[in-house]
Amino acid sequence: MGTRNPEEATASGAGLPAAARHVLNRGLELVREFLADRRLAAARLVVVTRGAVSALAGEDVPELAHAGLWGLLRVAQSENPDRVVLVDADPASRTEMDFRQVADAVHSGQAQIAIRDGRLLTPRLARPTAEAGESAEPGWDRGTVLVTGATGTLGALVARHLVAQHGARRLLLLSRRGAHAPGADALRARLEELGAVVDFAACDVADRAELAAVLERVPQDAPLCAVVHTAGVLDDTVIGDLTAERLHAVVRPKIDAAWNLHELTRELPLSAFVLYSSIAGLIGNAGQANYAAGNTFLDALAAHRRASGLPGTSVAWGLWQESSTISGGLSEADLRRLARLGLRPLPSDTAMDLFDAAVVGPEAVTAAVHLDTQVLRRQGERAHPLLRHLAPAPPRRTTGANDQAADSAVGLIRQLAALGPDERAAALADLVRVQAADVLGHTGQDAVHSERSFQELGFDSLTAVELRNKLNAATGLRLPSTLVFDYPTPAALAGHLADEITAGEESATPAGPVLADLARARTAIEALAAGDEATRTQVASSLRELLRLAEGALTAVADGAGDPADESDLDSATDEELFALFDELD
Protein backbone atom coordinates (compact mmCIF):
# COMPACT_ATOMS: atom_id res chain seq x y z
CA MET A 1 0.00 0.00 0.00
CA GLY A 2 3.01 2.29 -0.01
CA THR A 3 3.91 4.80 2.67
CA ARG A 4 1.48 5.70 5.40
CA ASN A 5 0.10 9.19 5.64
CA PRO A 6 -0.15 11.05 8.97
CA GLU A 7 -3.83 10.17 9.34
CA GLU A 8 -3.06 6.45 9.23
CA ALA A 9 0.07 6.72 11.36
CA THR A 10 -1.81 8.28 14.24
CA ALA A 11 -4.96 6.17 13.88
CA SER A 12 -6.31 5.53 17.36
CA GLY A 13 -9.16 6.51 19.61
CA ALA A 14 -12.05 8.25 17.93
CA GLY A 15 -10.03 8.74 14.74
CA LEU A 16 -9.54 5.07 13.92
CA PRO A 17 -12.74 4.51 11.88
CA ALA A 18 -11.88 7.46 9.63
CA ALA A 19 -8.39 6.08 9.13
CA ALA A 20 -9.78 2.64 8.32
CA ARG A 21 -12.12 4.12 5.70
CA HIS A 22 -9.23 6.08 4.21
CA VAL A 23 -7.21 2.87 3.81
CA LEU A 24 -10.17 1.13 2.20
CA ASN A 25 -10.63 4.04 -0.21
CA ARG A 26 -7.01 3.82 -1.28
CA GLY A 27 -7.19 0.05 -1.62
CA LEU A 28 -10.37 0.24 -3.70
CA GLU A 29 -8.91 2.87 -6.03
CA LEU A 30 -5.70 0.89 -6.42
CA VAL A 31 -7.29 -2.46 -7.23
CA ARG A 32 -9.90 -0.96 -9.55
CA GLU A 33 -7.26 0.90 -11.55
CA PHE A 34 -5.09 -2.21 -11.73
CA LEU A 35 -7.89 -4.49 -12.89
CA ALA A 36 -9.20 -1.98 -15.43
CA ASP A 37 -5.80 -1.54 -17.12
CA ARG A 38 -5.73 -4.17 -19.86
CA ARG A 39 -2.01 -3.59 -20.36
CA LEU A 40 -1.57 -5.31 -16.98
CA ALA A 41 -3.77 -8.31 -17.83
CA ALA A 42 -0.85 -10.72 -17.38
CA ALA A 43 0.41 -9.05 -14.18
CA ARG A 44 -0.36 -9.62 -10.51
CA LEU A 45 -0.95 -6.94 -7.90
CA VAL A 46 0.90 -7.60 -4.64
CA VAL A 47 -0.45 -5.78 -1.58
CA VAL A 48 1.70 -5.85 1.56
CA THR A 49 0.41 -4.91 5.01
CA ARG A 50 2.09 -5.30 8.38
CA GLY A 51 0.18 -6.45 11.44
CA ALA A 52 -3.24 -6.22 9.78
CA VAL A 53 -4.28 -9.81 10.57
CA SER A 54 -4.01 -12.12 13.55
CA ALA A 55 -2.10 -15.11 12.20
CA LEU A 56 -1.23 -16.90 15.46
CA ALA A 57 -3.29 -17.88 18.48
CA GLY A 58 -3.62 -14.91 20.82
CA GLU A 59 -1.81 -12.54 18.44
CA ASP A 60 -2.74 -8.87 18.50
CA VAL A 61 -3.60 -6.84 15.40
CA PRO A 62 -1.54 -3.64 15.86
CA GLU A 63 -2.69 -2.12 12.55
CA LEU A 64 -6.46 -2.29 12.92
CA ALA A 65 -6.90 0.49 10.38
CA HIS A 66 -5.59 -1.89 7.68
CA ALA A 67 -7.60 -4.95 8.75
CA GLY A 68 -10.60 -4.27 6.53
CA LEU A 69 -8.34 -4.15 3.49
CA TRP A 70 -7.92 -7.92 3.68
CA GLY A 71 -11.66 -8.48 3.34
CA LEU A 72 -11.91 -6.06 0.43
CA LEU A 73 -9.02 -7.68 -1.44
CA ARG A 74 -10.10 -11.24 -0.69
CA VAL A 75 -13.19 -10.43 -2.72
CA ALA A 76 -11.00 -8.94 -5.46
CA GLN A 77 -9.16 -12.28 -5.50
CA SER A 78 -12.41 -14.26 -5.79
CA GLU A 79 -13.69 -12.09 -8.61
CA ASN A 80 -10.31 -12.03 -10.38
CA PRO A 81 -8.45 -15.31 -9.75
CA ASP A 82 -4.64 -15.21 -9.88
CA ARG A 83 -4.54 -11.40 -10.14
CA VAL A 84 -4.01 -10.27 -6.52
CA VAL A 85 -1.63 -11.50 -3.81
CA LEU A 86 -2.00 -10.49 -0.15
CA VAL A 87 0.98 -10.54 2.19
CA ASP A 88 1.06 -9.49 5.85
CA ALA A 89 4.64 -8.80 6.92
CA ASP A 90 5.80 -9.68 10.41
CA PRO A 91 4.95 -6.79 12.76
CA ALA A 92 7.71 -7.92 15.12
CA SER A 93 10.43 -7.75 12.48
CA ARG A 94 11.73 -4.73 10.62
CA THR A 95 15.00 -5.94 9.16
CA GLU A 96 16.65 -6.14 5.76
CA MET A 97 15.34 -9.71 5.55
CA ASP A 98 11.77 -8.43 5.29
CA PHE A 99 11.96 -7.80 1.55
CA ARG A 100 13.37 -11.26 0.88
CA GLN A 101 10.66 -12.87 3.00
CA VAL A 102 7.95 -10.92 1.17
CA ALA A 103 9.46 -12.03 -2.15
CA ASP A 104 9.42 -15.64 -0.93
CA ALA A 105 5.76 -15.22 0.03
CA VAL A 106 4.86 -13.79 -3.37
CA HIS A 107 6.54 -16.71 -5.16
CA SER A 108 5.07 -19.34 -2.83
CA GLY A 109 2.08 -19.90 -5.09
CA GLN A 110 -0.33 -18.92 -2.32
CA ALA A 111 -2.77 -16.03 -2.64
CA GLN A 112 -2.76 -15.02 1.05
CA ILE A 113 0.31 -15.26 3.27
CA ALA A 114 1.27 -13.99 6.70
CA ILE A 115 4.97 -13.93 7.61
CA ARG A 116 5.72 -14.75 11.25
CA ASP A 117 9.13 -15.63 12.68
CA GLY A 118 10.41 -16.32 9.18
CA ARG A 119 7.58 -18.77 8.44
CA LEU A 120 5.01 -18.40 5.68
CA LEU A 121 1.51 -19.00 7.06
CA THR A 122 -1.71 -19.38 5.07
CA PRO A 123 -5.24 -19.04 6.47
CA ARG A 124 -7.47 -22.06 6.95
CA LEU A 125 -10.43 -23.15 9.03
CA ALA A 126 -9.93 -25.86 11.63
CA ARG A 127 -12.55 -27.80 13.51
CA PRO A 128 -12.62 -27.11 17.27
CA THR A 129 -11.07 -29.76 19.47
CA ALA A 130 -11.88 -30.78 23.02
CA GLU A 131 -8.28 -30.04 24.02
CA ALA A 132 -8.72 -26.37 23.10
CA GLY A 133 -10.65 -25.74 26.29
CA GLU A 134 -13.41 -23.30 27.16
CA SER A 135 -13.70 -20.08 29.11
CA ALA A 136 -16.26 -19.32 31.80
CA GLU A 137 -19.89 -18.83 30.80
CA PRO A 138 -20.65 -15.11 30.47
CA GLY A 139 -22.79 -13.59 33.18
CA TRP A 140 -25.74 -12.73 30.99
CA ASP A 141 -27.94 -12.36 34.09
CA ARG A 142 -25.65 -10.04 36.06
CA GLY A 143 -26.79 -6.74 34.62
CA THR A 144 -27.90 -5.16 31.34
CA VAL A 145 -27.19 -6.88 28.04
CA LEU A 146 -26.92 -4.48 25.08
CA VAL A 147 -27.99 -5.83 21.67
CA THR A 148 -27.62 -3.75 18.50
CA GLY A 149 -29.75 -4.36 15.42
CA ALA A 150 -32.17 -5.77 17.97
CA THR A 151 -35.37 -5.41 15.96
CA GLY A 152 -33.89 -7.25 13.00
CA THR A 153 -34.30 -11.00 12.55
CA LEU A 154 -30.91 -11.97 13.97
CA GLY A 155 -30.96 -9.43 16.80
CA ALA A 156 -34.41 -10.49 17.96
CA LEU A 157 -33.42 -14.14 17.75
CA VAL A 158 -30.37 -13.73 19.99
CA ALA A 159 -32.31 -11.54 22.43
CA ARG A 160 -34.93 -14.28 22.89
CA HIS A 161 -32.16 -16.89 23.18
CA LEU A 162 -30.31 -15.00 25.91
CA VAL A 163 -33.48 -14.60 27.97
CA ALA A 164 -34.89 -18.08 27.43
CA GLN A 165 -31.67 -20.09 27.63
CA HIS A 166 -29.26 -17.99 29.70
CA GLY A 167 -31.51 -16.16 32.11
CA ALA A 168 -30.76 -12.61 30.93
CA ARG A 169 -33.09 -10.36 32.93
CA ARG A 170 -32.51 -6.89 31.53
CA LEU A 171 -32.04 -6.01 27.87
CA LEU A 172 -31.15 -2.73 26.19
CA LEU A 173 -32.24 -3.13 22.58
CA LEU A 174 -30.80 -0.68 20.07
CA SER A 175 -31.91 0.00 16.52
CA ARG A 176 -32.34 3.01 14.26
CA ARG A 177 -36.06 3.35 15.12
CA GLY A 178 -36.04 1.81 18.58
CA ALA A 179 -39.50 1.05 19.97
CA HIS A 180 -41.10 2.35 16.76
CA ALA A 181 -39.43 -0.27 14.57
CA PRO A 182 -41.66 -2.91 12.95
CA GLY A 183 -41.98 -5.91 15.25
CA ALA A 184 -40.72 -4.06 18.35
CA ASP A 185 -43.99 -4.39 20.27
CA ALA A 186 -44.24 -8.12 19.61
CA LEU A 187 -40.60 -8.60 20.61
CA ARG A 188 -41.11 -6.69 23.85
CA ALA A 189 -44.19 -8.71 24.69
CA ARG A 190 -42.41 -12.01 24.09
CA LEU A 191 -39.35 -11.05 26.15
CA GLU A 192 -41.44 -9.71 29.03
CA GLU A 193 -43.47 -12.90 28.97
CA LEU A 194 -40.18 -14.74 29.48
CA GLY A 195 -39.45 -12.56 32.51
CA ALA A 196 -37.10 -9.87 31.13
CA VAL A 197 -37.14 -6.10 31.59
CA VAL A 198 -36.82 -4.52 28.16
CA ASP A 199 -35.67 -1.04 27.18
CA PHE A 200 -35.61 0.14 23.56
CA ALA A 201 -33.46 2.99 22.33
CA ALA A 202 -33.41 4.63 18.91
CA CYS A 203 -29.70 5.01 18.28
CA ASP A 204 -27.23 5.13 15.43
CA VAL A 205 -24.45 3.10 17.06
CA ALA A 206 -21.98 4.42 14.48
CA ASP A 207 -22.57 7.90 15.94
CA ARG A 208 -20.26 8.06 18.95
CA ALA A 209 -22.18 10.84 20.71
CA GLU A 210 -25.53 9.11 20.33
CA LEU A 211 -24.17 5.84 21.68
CA ALA A 212 -22.47 7.59 24.61
CA ALA A 213 -25.76 9.24 25.54
CA VAL A 214 -27.58 5.89 25.53
CA LEU A 215 -24.91 4.23 27.67
CA GLU A 216 -25.14 7.00 30.24
CA ARG A 217 -28.78 6.03 30.83
CA VAL A 218 -27.98 2.43 31.81
CA PRO A 219 -29.19 2.09 35.42
CA GLN A 220 -26.52 1.79 38.09
CA ASP A 221 -28.30 -1.10 39.76
CA ALA A 222 -28.09 -3.07 36.48
CA PRO A 223 -24.76 -2.04 34.91
CA LEU A 224 -23.81 -3.10 31.44
CA CYS A 225 -22.53 -6.70 31.56
CA ALA A 226 -22.43 -7.79 27.91
CA VAL A 227 -22.59 -6.48 24.34
CA VAL A 228 -23.88 -8.29 21.25
CA HIS A 229 -23.45 -6.30 18.02
CA THR A 230 -25.62 -7.77 15.24
CA ALA A 231 -26.28 -4.67 13.12
CA GLY A 232 -25.29 -4.67 9.47
CA VAL A 233 -26.47 -3.78 5.97
CA LEU A 234 -25.78 -5.10 2.48
CA ASP A 235 -25.23 -3.39 -0.86
CA ASP A 236 -23.70 -6.03 -3.09
CA THR A 237 -21.83 -5.30 -6.31
CA VAL A 238 -18.63 -6.37 -8.04
CA ILE A 239 -15.45 -4.51 -7.23
CA GLY A 240 -15.38 -2.80 -10.61
CA ASP A 241 -18.71 -1.09 -9.82
CA LEU A 242 -18.07 -0.40 -6.14
CA THR A 243 -17.92 3.30 -5.27
CA ALA A 244 -16.56 4.99 -2.17
CA GLU A 245 -20.12 5.93 -1.17
CA ARG A 246 -21.38 2.36 -1.37
CA LEU A 247 -18.29 1.16 0.46
CA HIS A 248 -18.76 3.59 3.35
CA ALA A 249 -22.49 2.94 3.70
CA VAL A 250 -21.84 -0.75 4.38
CA VAL A 251 -18.69 -0.53 6.53
CA ARG A 252 -20.04 2.25 8.79
CA PRO A 253 -22.42 -0.03 10.79
CA LYS A 254 -19.53 -2.46 11.14
CA ILE A 255 -16.31 -0.49 11.64
CA ASP A 256 -17.59 2.74 13.20
CA ALA A 257 -20.23 1.07 15.35
CA ALA A 258 -18.01 -1.74 16.64
CA TRP A 259 -15.16 0.64 17.43
CA ASN A 260 -17.52 2.97 19.31
CA LEU A 261 -18.82 0.05 21.36
CA HIS A 262 -15.25 -1.02 22.08
CA GLU A 263 -14.02 2.43 23.08
CA LEU A 264 -17.01 3.39 25.19
CA THR A 265 -17.21 0.11 27.14
CA ARG A 266 -13.57 -0.92 27.47
CA GLU A 267 -13.35 0.26 31.08
CA LEU A 268 -16.48 -1.66 32.08
CA PRO A 269 -16.32 -5.19 33.55
CA LEU A 270 -18.04 -6.87 30.63
CA SER A 271 -18.28 -10.66 30.58
CA ALA A 272 -18.99 -10.87 26.84
CA PHE A 273 -18.38 -8.70 23.78
CA VAL A 274 -19.77 -10.51 20.73
CA LEU A 275 -19.58 -9.23 17.16
CA TYR A 276 -21.70 -10.65 14.34
CA SER A 277 -19.27 -11.06 11.47
CA SER A 278 -19.62 -13.08 8.27
CA ILE A 279 -17.88 -15.90 6.44
CA ALA A 280 -17.89 -13.46 3.49
CA GLY A 281 -14.89 -11.72 5.02
CA LEU A 282 -12.91 -14.96 5.33
CA ILE A 283 -13.66 -16.51 1.95
CA GLY A 284 -13.96 -13.23 0.02
CA ASN A 285 -17.48 -13.88 -1.25
CA ALA A 286 -17.79 -12.41 -4.74
CA GLY A 287 -19.86 -9.24 -4.94
CA GLN A 288 -19.46 -8.38 -1.26
CA ALA A 289 -16.21 -6.42 -1.06
CA ASN A 290 -17.71 -3.71 1.16
CA TYR A 291 -19.41 -6.21 3.47
CA ALA A 292 -16.27 -8.37 3.67
CA ALA A 293 -14.17 -5.32 4.54
CA GLY A 294 -16.42 -4.41 7.46
CA ASN A 295 -16.46 -7.96 8.78
CA THR A 296 -12.71 -8.56 8.65
CA PHE A 297 -12.37 -5.43 10.78
CA LEU A 298 -14.70 -7.04 13.34
CA ASP A 299 -12.57 -10.20 13.32
CA ALA A 300 -9.44 -8.15 13.92
CA LEU A 301 -11.10 -6.12 16.69
CA ALA A 302 -12.07 -9.31 18.54
CA ALA A 303 -8.45 -10.51 18.32
CA HIS A 304 -7.23 -7.11 19.52
CA ARG A 305 -9.54 -7.19 22.53
CA ARG A 306 -8.47 -10.69 23.55
CA ALA A 307 -4.81 -9.75 23.20
CA SER A 308 -5.56 -6.79 25.51
CA GLY A 309 -7.15 -9.01 28.15
CA LEU A 310 -10.72 -8.06 27.26
CA PRO A 311 -13.57 -10.36 26.22
CA GLY A 312 -13.97 -10.48 22.47
CA THR A 313 -15.63 -12.94 20.10
CA SER A 314 -16.32 -12.48 16.42
CA VAL A 315 -18.75 -15.02 14.98
CA ALA A 316 -18.29 -15.29 11.21
CA TRP A 317 -21.73 -16.54 10.28
CA GLY A 318 -22.44 -18.58 7.19
CA LEU A 319 -25.80 -18.62 5.45
CA TRP A 320 -28.84 -18.52 7.74
CA GLN A 321 -31.93 -20.56 6.96
CA GLU A 322 -34.14 -17.91 8.54
CA SER A 323 -34.66 -14.93 6.25
CA SER A 324 -33.19 -11.63 7.41
CA THR A 325 -32.22 -8.29 5.92
CA ILE A 326 -28.91 -9.98 5.05
CA SER A 327 -29.96 -13.38 3.70
CA GLY A 328 -33.28 -12.12 2.34
CA GLY A 329 -31.47 -10.06 -0.29
CA LEU A 330 -29.69 -13.07 -1.80
CA SER A 331 -30.74 -14.03 -5.32
CA GLU A 332 -31.05 -17.58 -6.63
CA ALA A 333 -27.67 -17.10 -8.32
CA ASP A 334 -26.17 -16.03 -4.98
CA LEU A 335 -27.56 -19.13 -3.27
CA ARG A 336 -26.21 -21.38 -6.02
CA ARG A 337 -22.80 -19.73 -5.72
CA LEU A 338 -22.73 -20.38 -1.95
CA ALA A 339 -23.89 -23.95 -2.47
CA ARG A 340 -21.01 -24.53 -4.89
CA LEU A 341 -18.66 -23.35 -2.16
CA GLY A 342 -20.09 -26.06 0.10
CA LEU A 343 -22.09 -23.70 2.34
CA ARG A 344 -25.57 -24.81 3.43
CA PRO A 345 -28.19 -22.78 5.36
CA LEU A 346 -28.00 -22.89 9.16
CA PRO A 347 -31.22 -23.64 11.08
CA SER A 348 -31.80 -21.07 13.83
CA ASP A 349 -31.57 -23.53 16.73
CA THR A 350 -28.26 -24.86 15.41
CA ALA A 351 -27.03 -21.29 14.95
CA MET A 352 -27.75 -20.46 18.58
CA ASP A 353 -25.90 -23.57 19.72
CA LEU A 354 -22.90 -22.37 17.69
CA PHE A 355 -23.27 -18.91 19.23
CA ASP A 356 -23.00 -20.42 22.71
CA ALA A 357 -19.98 -22.52 21.74
CA ALA A 358 -18.19 -19.55 20.16
CA VAL A 359 -18.63 -17.31 23.19
CA VAL A 360 -17.01 -19.80 25.57
CA GLY A 361 -14.49 -21.04 23.00
CA PRO A 362 -10.78 -20.20 23.05
CA GLU A 363 -10.65 -18.43 19.68
CA ALA A 364 -11.31 -14.79 19.00
CA VAL A 365 -12.83 -15.64 15.61
CA THR A 366 -15.14 -18.58 15.02
CA ALA A 367 -16.73 -19.47 11.68
CA ALA A 368 -20.27 -20.69 12.34
CA VAL A 369 -21.12 -22.49 9.12
CA HIS A 370 -22.99 -25.55 7.92
CA LEU A 371 -20.67 -27.27 5.46
CA ASP A 372 -21.66 -29.69 2.73
CA THR A 373 -18.65 -31.97 3.00
CA GLN A 374 -19.72 -34.03 -0.01
CA VAL A 375 -19.44 -30.93 -2.21
CA LEU A 376 -16.01 -30.14 -0.79
CA ARG A 377 -14.85 -33.72 -1.26
CA ARG A 378 -15.99 -33.81 -4.88
CA GLN A 379 -14.23 -30.55 -5.61
CA GLY A 380 -10.93 -31.69 -4.14
CA GLU A 381 -8.23 -29.17 -5.06
CA ARG A 382 -10.85 -26.95 -6.68
CA ALA A 383 -12.53 -26.31 -3.32
CA HIS A 384 -11.93 -22.97 -1.63
CA PRO A 385 -8.43 -23.02 -0.02
CA LEU A 386 -9.91 -22.05 3.34
CA LEU A 387 -12.26 -25.05 3.30
CA ARG A 388 -10.74 -27.84 1.22
CA HIS A 389 -8.83 -29.58 4.03
CA LEU A 390 -12.03 -29.94 6.10
CA ALA A 391 -13.21 -32.68 3.74
CA PRO A 392 -10.18 -33.90 1.80
CA ALA A 393 -10.75 -35.78 -1.42
CA PRO A 394 -9.44 -39.36 -1.76
CA PRO A 395 -5.73 -39.53 -2.68
CA ARG A 396 -5.03 -39.23 -6.38
CA ARG A 397 -2.35 -37.95 -8.71
CA THR A 398 -1.07 -34.78 -7.08
CA THR A 399 -2.07 -31.98 -9.38
CA GLY A 400 -2.89 -28.56 -7.99
CA ALA A 401 -6.04 -26.65 -8.87
CA ASN A 402 -4.08 -24.26 -11.07
CA ASP A 403 -2.38 -27.15 -12.87
CA GLN A 404 -5.74 -28.82 -13.48
CA ALA A 405 -7.13 -25.61 -14.96
CA ALA A 406 -4.04 -25.19 -17.13
CA ASP A 407 -4.29 -28.80 -18.37
CA SER A 408 -7.94 -28.26 -19.22
CA ALA A 409 -7.19 -25.05 -21.12
CA VAL A 410 -4.34 -26.71 -23.07
CA GLY A 411 -6.63 -29.59 -23.95
CA LEU A 412 -9.26 -27.23 -25.28
CA ILE A 413 -6.76 -25.29 -27.37
CA ARG A 414 -5.41 -28.52 -28.87
CA GLN A 415 -8.94 -29.68 -29.62
CA LEU A 416 -9.78 -26.38 -31.31
CA ALA A 417 -6.57 -26.47 -33.35
CA ALA A 418 -7.73 -29.71 -34.95
CA LEU A 419 -10.99 -28.13 -36.15
CA GLY A 420 -11.83 -26.09 -39.18
CA PRO A 421 -13.12 -22.50 -38.82
CA ASP A 422 -16.82 -23.45 -38.79
CA GLU A 423 -16.30 -26.37 -36.41
CA ARG A 424 -14.21 -24.19 -34.12
CA ALA A 425 -16.90 -21.49 -34.02
CA ALA A 426 -19.52 -24.11 -33.15
CA ALA A 427 -17.35 -25.60 -30.40
CA LEU A 428 -16.75 -22.20 -28.82
CA ALA A 429 -20.44 -21.32 -29.04
CA ASP A 430 -21.22 -24.56 -27.19
CA LEU A 431 -18.57 -23.73 -24.59
CA VAL A 432 -20.08 -20.30 -23.94
CA ARG A 433 -23.63 -21.67 -23.75
CA VAL A 434 -22.66 -24.53 -21.41
CA GLN A 435 -20.80 -22.23 -19.03
CA ALA A 436 -23.56 -19.61 -19.14
CA ALA A 437 -26.18 -22.25 -18.37
CA ASP A 438 -24.12 -23.44 -15.40
CA VAL A 439 -23.83 -19.91 -14.00
CA LEU A 440 -27.58 -19.36 -14.36
CA GLY A 441 -28.45 -22.71 -12.82
CA HIS A 442 -29.93 -24.33 -15.93
CA THR A 443 -29.57 -28.05 -16.45
CA GLY A 444 -28.42 -27.75 -20.07
CA GLN A 445 -27.27 -25.33 -22.72
CA ASP A 446 -30.60 -25.40 -24.58
CA ALA A 447 -31.88 -22.71 -22.20
CA VAL A 448 -29.19 -20.32 -23.50
CA HIS A 449 -29.97 -19.17 -27.04
CA SER A 450 -26.95 -17.99 -29.01
CA GLU A 451 -28.57 -14.80 -30.24
CA ARG A 452 -30.30 -13.67 -27.04
CA SER A 453 -28.54 -10.97 -25.08
CA PHE A 454 -26.92 -11.90 -21.78
CA GLN A 455 -29.09 -9.29 -20.09
CA GLU A 456 -32.23 -10.99 -21.39
CA LEU A 457 -30.87 -14.32 -20.22
CA GLY A 458 -30.63 -12.92 -16.66
CA PHE A 459 -27.00 -11.89 -16.29
CA ASP A 460 -25.96 -9.09 -13.96
CA SER A 461 -22.53 -7.72 -13.11
CA LEU A 462 -21.80 -10.50 -10.62
CA THR A 463 -22.89 -13.41 -12.80
CA ALA A 464 -20.99 -11.76 -15.67
CA VAL A 465 -17.81 -11.94 -13.60
CA GLU A 466 -18.53 -15.57 -12.74
CA LEU A 467 -18.94 -16.44 -16.44
CA ARG A 468 -15.73 -14.55 -17.26
CA ASN A 469 -13.84 -16.56 -14.65
CA LYS A 470 -15.18 -19.85 -15.99
CA LEU A 471 -14.17 -18.93 -19.53
CA ASN A 472 -10.74 -17.82 -18.34
CA ALA A 473 -10.24 -21.20 -16.67
CA ALA A 474 -11.49 -23.09 -19.73
CA THR A 475 -9.43 -21.20 -22.31
CA GLY A 476 -6.38 -19.95 -20.42
CA LEU A 477 -7.16 -16.39 -21.57
CA ARG A 478 -7.26 -13.24 -19.43
CA LEU A 479 -10.63 -11.76 -20.32
CA PRO A 480 -12.01 -8.47 -18.90
CA SER A 481 -14.88 -8.34 -16.40
CA THR A 482 -16.90 -6.31 -18.93
CA LEU A 483 -16.89 -9.27 -21.31
CA VAL A 484 -20.65 -9.89 -21.56
CA PHE A 485 -21.33 -6.18 -21.95
CA ASP A 486 -18.71 -5.78 -24.68
CA TYR A 487 -20.00 -8.89 -26.51
CA PRO A 488 -23.68 -8.97 -25.53
CA THR A 489 -24.75 -12.36 -26.94
CA PRO A 490 -23.28 -15.86 -26.66
CA ALA A 491 -22.66 -15.86 -30.41
CA ALA A 492 -20.77 -12.56 -30.29
CA LEU A 493 -18.77 -13.74 -27.29
CA ALA A 494 -17.87 -17.02 -29.00
CA GLY A 495 -16.62 -15.03 -31.99
CA HIS A 496 -14.46 -12.91 -29.71
CA LEU A 497 -13.02 -16.02 -28.06
CA ALA A 498 -12.14 -17.41 -31.49
CA ASP A 499 -10.32 -14.20 -32.34
CA GLU A 500 -8.44 -14.16 -29.03
CA ILE A 501 -7.40 -17.79 -29.27
CA THR A 502 -6.32 -17.41 -32.88
CA ALA A 503 -4.29 -14.31 -32.02
CA GLY A 504 -2.34 -16.30 -29.46
CA GLU A 505 -1.69 -19.29 -31.67
CA GLU A 506 0.99 -20.05 -34.18
CA SER A 507 -1.54 -19.11 -36.86
CA ALA A 508 -0.35 -15.57 -36.31
CA THR A 509 2.85 -16.66 -38.15
CA PRO A 510 3.17 -17.72 -41.82
CA ALA A 511 3.54 -21.35 -40.72
CA GLY A 512 0.39 -21.21 -38.62
CA PRO A 513 -2.19 -22.39 -41.19
CA VAL A 514 0.05 -25.29 -42.25
CA LEU A 515 0.65 -26.38 -38.66
CA ALA A 516 -3.08 -26.13 -37.92
CA ASP A 517 -3.80 -28.41 -40.89
CA LEU A 518 -1.13 -30.85 -39.66
CA ALA A 519 -2.76 -30.87 -36.23
CA ARG A 520 -6.05 -31.81 -37.85
CA ALA A 521 -4.27 -34.51 -39.88
CA ARG A 522 -2.75 -35.93 -36.70
CA THR A 523 -6.21 -36.26 -35.15
CA ALA A 524 -7.45 -38.08 -38.24
CA ILE A 525 -4.44 -40.41 -38.33
CA GLU A 526 -4.86 -41.30 -34.66
CA ALA A 527 -8.42 -42.34 -35.49
CA LEU A 528 -7.26 -44.87 -38.11
CA ALA A 529 -7.91 -48.49 -37.26
CA ALA A 530 -4.69 -50.19 -36.21
CA GLY A 531 -5.32 -53.18 -38.46
CA ASP A 532 -6.11 -51.20 -41.63
CA GLU A 533 -2.68 -51.68 -43.21
CA ALA A 534 -3.73 -50.58 -46.70
CA THR A 535 -4.98 -47.21 -45.47
CA ARG A 536 -1.97 -46.68 -43.22
CA THR A 537 0.38 -47.45 -46.15
CA GLN A 538 -1.46 -44.98 -48.36
CA VAL A 539 -1.28 -42.27 -45.67
CA ALA A 540 2.41 -43.01 -45.06
CA SER A 541 3.10 -42.56 -48.76
CA SER A 542 1.43 -39.17 -48.71
CA LEU A 543 3.42 -38.22 -45.62
CA ARG A 544 6.64 -39.10 -47.47
CA GLU A 545 5.69 -36.69 -50.22
CA LEU A 546 4.85 -33.95 -47.71
CA LEU A 547 8.08 -34.45 -45.79
CA ARG A 548 10.11 -34.53 -49.02
CA LEU A 549 8.42 -31.28 -50.04
CA ALA A 550 9.12 -29.66 -46.66
CA GLU A 551 12.74 -30.81 -46.54
CA GLY A 552 13.28 -29.75 -50.15
CA ALA A 553 11.99 -26.26 -49.43
CA LEU A 554 14.21 -26.05 -46.35
CA THR A 555 17.42 -27.12 -48.17
CA ALA A 556 16.59 -24.89 -51.11
CA VAL A 557 16.64 -21.94 -48.77
CA ALA A 558 19.80 -23.10 -47.00
CA ASP A 559 21.91 -24.50 -49.85
CA GLY A 560 20.04 -23.88 -53.05
CA ALA A 561 19.64 -27.65 -53.57
CA GLY A 562 18.29 -30.76 -51.86
CA ASP A 563 20.34 -33.41 -50.08
CA PRO A 564 20.14 -36.78 -51.90
CA ALA A 565 21.27 -38.61 -48.77
CA ASP A 566 18.33 -37.23 -46.79
CA GLU A 567 15.93 -38.21 -49.56
CA SER A 568 17.36 -41.71 -49.55
CA ASP A 569 16.89 -41.95 -45.78
CA LEU A 570 13.31 -40.76 -46.13
CA ASP A 571 12.55 -43.20 -48.94
CA SER A 572 13.93 -46.09 -46.92
CA ALA A 573 11.94 -45.25 -43.77
CA THR A 574 9.32 -47.77 -42.70
CA ASP A 575 5.68 -46.81 -42.19
CA GLU A 576 6.13 -47.08 -38.40
CA GLU A 577 9.14 -44.75 -38.52
CA LEU A 578 7.19 -42.22 -40.56
CA PHE A 579 4.31 -42.23 -38.08
CA ALA A 580 6.82 -41.85 -35.22
CA LEU A 581 8.45 -38.95 -37.05
CA PHE A 582 5.06 -37.32 -37.52
CA ASP A 583 4.45 -37.60 -33.77
CA GLU A 584 7.78 -35.87 -33.10
CA LEU A 585 6.74 -32.92 -35.24
CA ASP A 586 3.73 -32.26 -32.98
C-alpha angles and dihedrals in degrees: 000000000000126000121349120245122224092261092059095040093058096038107145141109116014091348097063098088091053090049091049091052090049091055091048091050091053092046092049093049092047097049094042092052091046095049093044094053105090091192086071095049092119094044133090126223113225116200117191124195129171122221095351095126136042104238100168133049110277093004118150124230103227094179101054091157089068097044096091090056090073092059092047093050095042086064090047087055093050093049093043110032117207093008104096132046122193121204127178110199120216109274090204094056129064103164138125087265091069094083092049091049091050089050090051089051093050092051094044092092091239123121097212123035136168118197114216126166090343093306126120110228127190126197121253139156119248128193114246116257130210090237091062091077132210136255126230119290110263116252097245090163098050099086141322120343114207117211122184122204083025098158092053122092097262096040093051091046094054092043091056090044094053092050098041099039106025104032098243106175105184126041131186105199117197129194137140093265099027114192090001094062118112110270095017095116093050091047092051092049093050094048093046089049087057090053103261130134108229130201122182124202129187102223140151098220090197088064104083095202094050092050092047090053092052093049091052089062094058105118117251092226089058105034122188109280104167143014128209114184111196101151119123144134135209133221105164125198139135118273093252090062098038114116129196089249094054090044094053095045091060101038095047096075087047109038102026095038096046093046091050091051090049096048097043096047103034093102093051122094095246119174094199137023108180125182123196104225130164140239084233089080093053100044097032096237109215115253095021105086093134094046092045091051092054093047097049087055088056090050091051092046091054090052090048092052093049091048087053093052095257128123112262133160128170114194110202099204124206123207116322121219091212112078116246138161086275104044094030091068094058116112125217088259090053091051092049090050091053091046090054088054088056096253118140128187117272118230111230096243091051090047092055091050088054090048090056092047093049094051094055094035124107097241127088091214124041125179108218102198140143106227127202097217093185090062091048092047093050091049094051109169090004092066118103109283091234092056110027098090091055090074107017118199119240113278114276140150105321106247120148123230091254091050091050091051091047092050090050092050092048090050091052093049091050090049092050092048089061092056132084121241095268094044091047092052090050092049092051092046089054090048092053093046094048093049092044091051090051092051091049093046098247120148095227144011094255088085090063111071114203095228100043116100118251088238091057089048089058105262122152131178093279097047088044089059090047091053090047090053092049091050091047090054093046097047105026090235127132102231125181123251089241090064099119091045093049091047103028101188133050089244093053091046092050089052090052091050090052090052093047094048093046091049090057096046132086087259085086086073127066090254092052100092091047093049091047090054090049090052089054090047090052091055090051093047092050088055093057115113110255093227097049095101095165093057093043090051091050092049091046090054091053090048090054090056092048093048092046088051093049094046091045092053090048095051091043089060094044103039108004090245142057126258111246091200091058091048090051091051090050093048091051095049116115122236090253091053091050092052089048090050090050089053090053091055091060 
